Amino acid sequence: MANGWLVGQIKVKSADSFAQYRERVPATIAPFGGEIVFRGQAGRVLAGACDMPDIVVLRFPDLQALEAWYASAAYQSLIPLREAAFDCVLMAYEG
C-alpha cells in the first residue's frame, strides 16, 4: 500500500501565530498515523522561482488517512490560525 504524503509550501505572515500552529498541529496528525518527516527553509533557489520559502512534508499510512486528517474537526479547528500564520499551498500525493 502506498503512503499518503502532504507537501506544504509556506510563506510565514506572523511568526507568533506560526509558532502556535506548529505547537498544536502534531496532536492532530498522530491519531491518523501521520508524522512530520521534514520541515525546512529554502537555502537558495536553483531553478525557477519560489515565493514560499518554507516547506513541510507529512507522511500518512495512505492517502485516505491523510484526507481523513485534513477533514477532521481537530485539524479544521486550526485553519483560522493557519490562515493568520501563513500563506500556503498544500498538496496531497500518493506513493
mmCIF file of C-alpha atoms in Angstrom:
data_model
loop_
_atom_site.group_PDB
_atom_site.id
_atom_site.type_symbol
_atom_site.label_atom_id
_atom_site.label_comp_id
_atom_site.label_asym_id
_atom_site.label_seq_id
_atom_site.Cartn_x
_atom_site.Cartn_y
_atom_site.Cartn_z
ATOM 1 C CA MET A 1 0.000 0.000 0.000
ATOM 2 C CA ALA A 2 1.313 3.456 -0.927
ATOM 3 C CA ASN A 3 1.855 6.152 1.662
ATOM 4 C CA GLY A 4 -0.069 9.405 1.617
ATOM 5 C CA TRP A 5 2.231 12.424 1.527
ATOM 6 C CA LEU A 6 1.359 16.025 2.236
ATOM 7 C CA VAL A 7 3.778 18.639 0.939
ATOM 8 C CA GLY A 8 3.169 22.161 2.124
ATOM 9 C CA GLN A 9 4.895 25.209 0.700
ATOM 10 C CA ILE A 10 4.680 28.054 3.181
ATOM 11 C CA LYS A 11 5.210 31.812 3.411
ATOM 12 C CA VAL A 12 5.016 32.983 7.038
ATOM 13 C CA LYS A 13 2.951 36.103 7.765
ATOM 14 C CA SER A 14 3.036 36.037 11.584
ATOM 15 C CA ALA A 15 5.880 34.380 13.475
ATOM 16 C CA ASP A 16 3.834 34.223 16.700
ATOM 17 C CA SER A 17 0.829 32.575 15.031
ATOM 18 C CA PHE A 18 3.159 30.232 13.138
ATOM 19 C CA ALA A 19 4.747 29.102 16.418
ATOM 20 C CA GLN A 20 1.299 28.423 17.922
ATOM 21 C CA TYR A 21 0.214 26.454 14.861
ATOM 22 C CA ARG A 22 3.416 24.363 14.816
ATOM 23 C CA GLU A 23 2.891 23.567 18.503
ATOM 24 C CA ARG A 24 -0.716 22.435 18.063
ATOM 25 C CA VAL A 25 -0.764 20.601 14.711
ATOM 26 C CA PRO A 26 1.229 17.445 15.695
ATOM 27 C CA ALA A 27 -1.546 16.330 18.080
ATOM 28 C CA THR A 28 -3.987 16.383 15.156
ATOM 29 C CA ILE A 29 -1.712 14.260 12.947
ATOM 30 C CA ALA A 30 -0.876 11.404 15.345
ATOM 31 C CA PRO A 31 -4.387 9.851 15.575
ATOM 32 C CA PHE A 32 -4.275 9.249 11.809
ATOM 33 C CA GLY A 33 -0.890 7.512 11.865
ATOM 34 C CA GLY A 34 0.809 10.571 10.416
ATOM 35 C CA GLU A 35 4.189 12.029 11.166
ATOM 36 C CA ILE A 36 6.155 15.129 10.303
ATOM 37 C CA VAL A 37 9.028 13.907 8.147
ATOM 38 C CA PHE A 38 10.689 17.195 7.292
ATOM 39 C CA ARG A 39 10.429 20.927 7.951
ATOM 40 C CA GLY A 40 12.833 23.387 6.436
ATOM 41 C CA GLN A 41 13.603 26.693 4.810
ATOM 42 C CA ALA A 42 14.968 27.198 1.313
ATOM 43 C CA GLY A 43 18.681 27.856 1.258
ATOM 44 C CA ARG A 44 18.540 29.147 -2.303
ATOM 45 C CA VAL A 45 16.523 28.586 -5.450
ATOM 46 C CA LEU A 46 18.447 26.530 -8.006
ATOM 47 C CA ALA A 47 15.892 26.661 -10.832
ATOM 48 C CA GLY A 48 12.615 28.509 -11.345
ATOM 49 C CA ALA A 49 11.001 30.853 -8.856
ATOM 50 C CA CYS A 50 9.883 30.252 -5.290
ATOM 51 C CA ASP A 51 7.877 32.759 -3.291
ATOM 52 C CA MET A 52 7.142 30.297 -0.461
ATOM 53 C CA PRO A 53 10.490 29.606 1.214
ATOM 54 C CA ASP A 54 9.364 27.191 3.949
ATOM 55 C CA ILE A 55 8.308 23.572 3.436
ATOM 56 C CA VAL A 56 6.773 20.759 5.444
ATOM 57 C CA VAL A 57 6.408 17.104 4.477
ATOM 58 C CA LEU A 58 3.997 14.794 6.325
ATOM 59 C CA ARG A 59 3.685 11.032 5.836
ATOM 60 C CA PHE A 60 0.490 9.059 6.476
ATOM 61 C CA PRO A 61 -0.153 5.318 6.092
ATOM 62 C CA ASP A 62 -2.205 6.036 2.954
ATOM 63 C CA LEU A 63 -3.984 8.809 1.099
ATOM 64 C CA GLN A 64 -7.271 8.048 2.874
ATOM 65 C CA ALA A 65 -5.648 8.667 6.285
ATOM 66 C CA LEU A 66 -4.236 11.966 5.033
ATOM 67 C CA GLU A 67 -7.629 13.061 3.745
ATOM 68 C CA ALA A 68 -9.333 11.968 6.984
ATOM 69 C CA TRP A 69 -6.823 14.007 8.995
ATOM 70 C CA TYR A 70 -7.372 17.096 6.840
ATOM 71 C CA ALA A 71 -11.164 16.784 7.169
ATOM 72 C CA SER A 72 -11.044 16.075 10.921
ATOM 73 C CA ALA A 73 -12.646 18.507 13.357
ATOM 74 C CA ALA A 74 -9.333 18.782 15.210
ATOM 75 C CA TYR A 75 -7.442 19.966 12.140
ATOM 76 C CA GLN A 76 -10.290 22.056 10.737
ATOM 77 C CA SER A 77 -10.342 23.997 14.011
ATOM 78 C CA LEU A 78 -6.723 25.065 13.329
ATOM 79 C CA ILE A 79 -7.396 26.504 9.882
ATOM 80 C CA PRO A 80 -8.179 30.053 11.131
ATOM 81 C CA LEU A 81 -4.850 30.012 12.992
ATOM 82 C CA ARG A 82 -3.103 28.641 9.875
ATOM 83 C CA GLU A 83 -4.601 31.413 7.754
ATOM 84 C CA ALA A 84 -3.382 34.043 10.223
ATOM 85 C CA ALA A 85 0.058 32.442 10.435
ATOM 86 C CA PHE A 86 0.987 31.815 6.809
ATOM 87 C CA ASP A 87 0.002 31.556 3.175
ATOM 88 C CA CYS A 88 0.408 28.051 1.815
ATOM 89 C CA VAL A 89 -0.042 25.567 -0.965
ATOM 90 C CA LEU A 90 -0.885 22.097 0.369
ATOM 91 C CA MET A 91 -0.630 19.132 -1.996
ATOM 92 C CA ALA A 92 -1.543 15.511 -1.319
ATOM 93 C CA TYR A 93 0.468 12.785 -3.051
ATOM 94 C CA GLU A 94 0.322 9.006 -3.107
ATOM 95 C CA GLY A 95 3.471 6.985 -3.433
#
